[in-house]
């Protein structure tokens, strides 16, 4: 119930940041969208974002509970970032995830490279799924050595992936994907 009240309060707060030619919509979960018409410069958007961040950082009273919020905000503008609503929403979502990656409490405009990174990550995930299914990952054992007597005390199993087209892929690149997608269990 407190969560539902918070969503209503945030929605109301966002409506208070908008003008009559703009509207607020809850997309689902804790994601909201604001459609702003007649944007002349990126500074117009920056002013709206500043108002939004200021308004949602004020603590909300939800059924007797004091709740604080914050946001990561993604911005996509028509027609530069898409001609139809689906494309604009997708690009705003990509910008929002870039803002989250930057450490939250921030916002980002969509950049075409964001879409390219997502596609490359998705392709790597597909290839990783296939590599796991095909048993195409290698395990390398690295001894753990006692520095006092140079005796081997155990070993560490390290997974390595030689991609058929890209060559060796760093575990720093594919392990986070495995963790985020649940493939880590199969790995």
mmCIF file of C-alpha atoms in Angstrom, residues 20-141:
data_model
loop_
_atom_site.group_PDB
_atom_site.id
_atom_site.type_symbol
_atom_site.label_atom_id
_atom_site.label_comp_id
_atom_site.label_asym_id
_atom_site.label_seq_id
_atom_site.Cartn_x
_atom_site.Cartn_y
_atom_site.Cartn_z
ATOM 1 C CA UNK A 20 -0.530 22.546 -19.899
ATOM 2 C CA UNK A 21 1.022 21.450 -23.214
ATOM 3 C CA UNK A 22 2.811 18.496 -21.538
ATOM 4 C CA UNK A 23 1.581 15.297 -19.978
ATOM 5 C CA UNK A 24 2.783 12.630 -17.574
ATOM 6 C CA UNK A 25 2.223 8.894 -17.955
ATOM 7 C CA UNK A 26 3.211 5.957 -15.799
ATOM 8 C CA UNK A 27 4.706 3.361 -18.119
ATOM 9 C CA UNK A 28 4.728 0.574 -15.544
ATOM 10 C CA UNK A 29 6.544 -0.341 -12.373
ATOM 11 C CA UNK A 30 8.353 2.774 -11.232
ATOM 12 C CA UNK A 31 8.864 4.254 -14.702
ATOM 13 C CA UNK A 32 7.189 7.454 -15.795
ATOM 14 C CA UNK A 33 7.305 9.438 -19.016
ATOM 15 C CA UNK A 34 6.803 13.119 -19.611
ATOM 16 C CA UNK A 35 5.930 14.280 -23.101
ATOM 17 C CA UNK A 36 7.016 17.855 -23.625
ATOM 18 C CA UNK A 37 5.917 19.734 -26.717
ATOM 19 C CA UNK A 38 7.522 22.754 -28.336
ATOM 20 C CA UNK A 39 11.084 22.053 -27.245
ATOM 21 C CA UNK A 40 13.328 24.614 -28.881
ATOM 22 C CA UNK A 41 16.694 23.784 -27.302
ATOM 23 C CA UNK A 42 18.254 21.103 -25.091
ATOM 24 C CA UNK A 43 18.256 23.765 -22.370
ATOM 25 C CA UNK A 44 14.424 23.582 -22.348
ATOM 26 C CA UNK A 45 14.729 19.921 -21.435
ATOM 27 C CA UNK A 46 17.430 20.613 -18.864
ATOM 28 C CA UNK A 47 15.106 23.048 -17.076
ATOM 29 C CA UNK A 48 12.310 20.453 -16.979
ATOM 30 C CA UNK A 49 14.712 17.782 -15.679
ATOM 31 C CA UNK A 50 15.921 20.138 -12.939
ATOM 32 C CA UNK A 51 12.310 20.774 -11.859
ATOM 33 C CA UNK A 52 11.557 17.040 -11.871
ATOM 34 C CA UNK A 53 14.610 16.113 -9.820
ATOM 35 C CA UNK A 54 13.952 18.876 -7.302
ATOM 36 C CA UNK A 55 10.313 17.868 -6.862
ATOM 37 C CA UNK A 56 10.833 14.129 -6.433
ATOM 38 C CA UNK A 57 13.741 14.480 -4.004
ATOM 39 C CA UNK A 58 11.439 16.086 -1.444
ATOM 40 C CA UNK A 59 10.378 13.339 1.024
ATOM 41 C CA UNK A 60 6.836 12.036 0.543
ATOM 42 C CA UNK A 61 4.438 11.130 3.346
ATOM 43 C CA UNK A 62 2.824 7.850 2.336
ATOM 44 C CA UNK A 63 0.369 6.419 4.873
ATOM 45 C CA UNK A 64 2.432 7.778 7.735
ATOM 46 C CA UNK A 65 5.788 6.694 6.283
ATOM 47 C CA UNK A 66 8.370 9.244 5.202
ATOM 48 C CA UNK A 67 9.694 8.017 1.839
ATOM 49 C CA UNK A 68 12.481 9.523 -0.228
ATOM 50 C CA UNK A 69 12.957 8.968 -3.930
ATOM 51 C CA UNK A 70 15.361 9.750 -6.700
ATOM 52 C CA UNK A 71 15.546 9.111 -10.412
ATOM 53 C CA UNK A 72 17.661 8.268 -13.377
ATOM 54 C CA UNK A 73 16.259 10.098 -16.385
ATOM 55 C CA UNK A 74 16.598 9.348 -20.077
ATOM 56 C CA UNK A 75 15.670 11.878 -22.729
ATOM 57 C CA UNK A 76 14.860 11.322 -26.383
ATOM 58 C CA UNK A 77 13.701 14.099 -28.664
ATOM 59 C CA UNK A 78 11.658 13.928 -31.848
ATOM 60 C CA UNK A 79 12.510 13.918 -34.655
ATOM 61 C CA UNK A 80 16.261 13.651 -33.923
ATOM 62 C CA UNK A 81 15.952 10.442 -31.897
ATOM 63 C CA UNK A 82 12.963 8.860 -33.619
ATOM 64 C CA UNK A 83 9.976 9.675 -35.729
ATOM 65 C CA UNK A 84 7.427 7.409 -34.009
ATOM 66 C CA UNK A 85 6.439 6.988 -30.390
ATOM 67 C CA UNK A 86 7.833 3.453 -30.030
ATOM 68 C CA UNK A 87 11.278 4.520 -31.229
ATOM 69 C CA UNK A 88 11.322 7.602 -29.024
ATOM 70 C CA UNK A 89 10.319 5.571 -25.952
ATOM 71 C CA UNK A 90 12.935 2.912 -26.745
ATOM 72 C CA UNK A 91 15.636 5.547 -27.121
ATOM 73 C CA UNK A 92 14.577 7.360 -23.939
ATOM 74 C CA UNK A 93 14.781 3.990 -22.158
ATOM 75 C CA UNK A 94 18.313 3.441 -23.480
ATOM 76 C CA UNK A 95 19.280 6.907 -22.260
ATOM 77 C CA UNK A 96 17.763 6.140 -18.855
ATOM 78 C CA UNK A 97 19.874 2.979 -18.536
ATOM 79 C CA UNK A 98 22.934 5.011 -19.495
ATOM 80 C CA UNK A 99 22.050 7.448 -16.705
ATOM 81 C CA UNK A 100 21.715 4.549 -14.246
ATOM 82 C CA UNK A 101 25.100 3.228 -15.353
ATOM 83 C CA UNK A 102 26.600 6.648 -14.728
ATOM 84 C CA UNK A 103 25.779 6.346 -11.046
ATOM 85 C CA UNK A 104 22.108 7.271 -10.730
ATOM 86 C CA UNK A 105 20.827 10.664 -9.645
ATOM 87 C CA UNK A 106 21.567 11.898 -13.143
ATOM 88 C CA UNK A 107 20.135 12.108 -16.630
ATOM 89 C CA UNK A 108 21.272 11.570 -20.196
ATOM 90 C CA UNK A 109 20.181 12.484 -23.691
ATOM 91 C CA UNK A 110 19.927 9.576 -26.103
ATOM 92 C CA UNK A 111 22.984 9.056 -28.295
ATOM 93 C CA UNK A 112 23.041 6.669 -31.274
ATOM 94 C CA UNK A 113 26.031 4.817 -29.760
ATOM 95 C CA UNK A 114 23.747 3.686 -26.933
ATOM 96 C CA UNK A 115 21.692 1.626 -29.378
ATOM 97 C CA UNK A 116 24.841 0.160 -30.939
ATOM 98 C CA UNK A 117 26.146 -0.886 -27.495
ATOM 99 C CA UNK A 118 22.858 -2.573 -26.601
ATOM 100 C CA UNK A 119 22.821 -4.466 -29.899
ATOM 101 C CA UNK A 120 26.441 -5.565 -29.437
ATOM 102 C CA UNK A 121 25.697 -6.711 -25.878
ATOM 103 C CA UNK A 122 22.611 -8.622 -27.060
ATOM 104 C CA UNK A 123 24.638 -10.319 -29.801
ATOM 105 C CA UNK A 124 27.290 -11.283 -27.265
ATOM 106 C CA UNK A 125 24.582 -12.717 -24.992
ATOM 107 C CA UNK A 126 23.207 -14.809 -27.876
ATOM 108 C CA UNK A 127 26.708 -16.047 -28.700
ATOM 109 C CA UNK A 128 27.370 -16.842 -25.030
ATOM 110 C CA UNK A 129 24.169 -18.873 -24.801
ATOM 111 C CA UNK A 130 25.281 -20.858 -27.839
ATOM 112 C CA UNK A 131 28.819 -21.303 -26.503
ATOM 113 C CA UNK A 132 27.455 -22.679 -23.225
ATOM 114 C CA UNK A 133 25.091 -25.023 -25.083
ATOM 115 C CA UNK A 134 27.935 -26.217 -27.344
ATOM 116 C CA UNK A 135 30.431 -26.620 -24.495
ATOM 117 C CA UNK A 136 32.693 -24.128 -26.241
ATOM 118 C CA UNK A 137 34.081 -22.533 -23.083
ATOM 119 C CA UNK A 138 37.424 -23.653 -21.671
ATOM 120 C CA UNK A 139 38.444 -24.058 -18.073
ATOM 121 C CA UNK A 140 41.969 -23.132 -17.092
ATOM 122 C CA UNK A 141 43.262 -24.104 -13.686
#
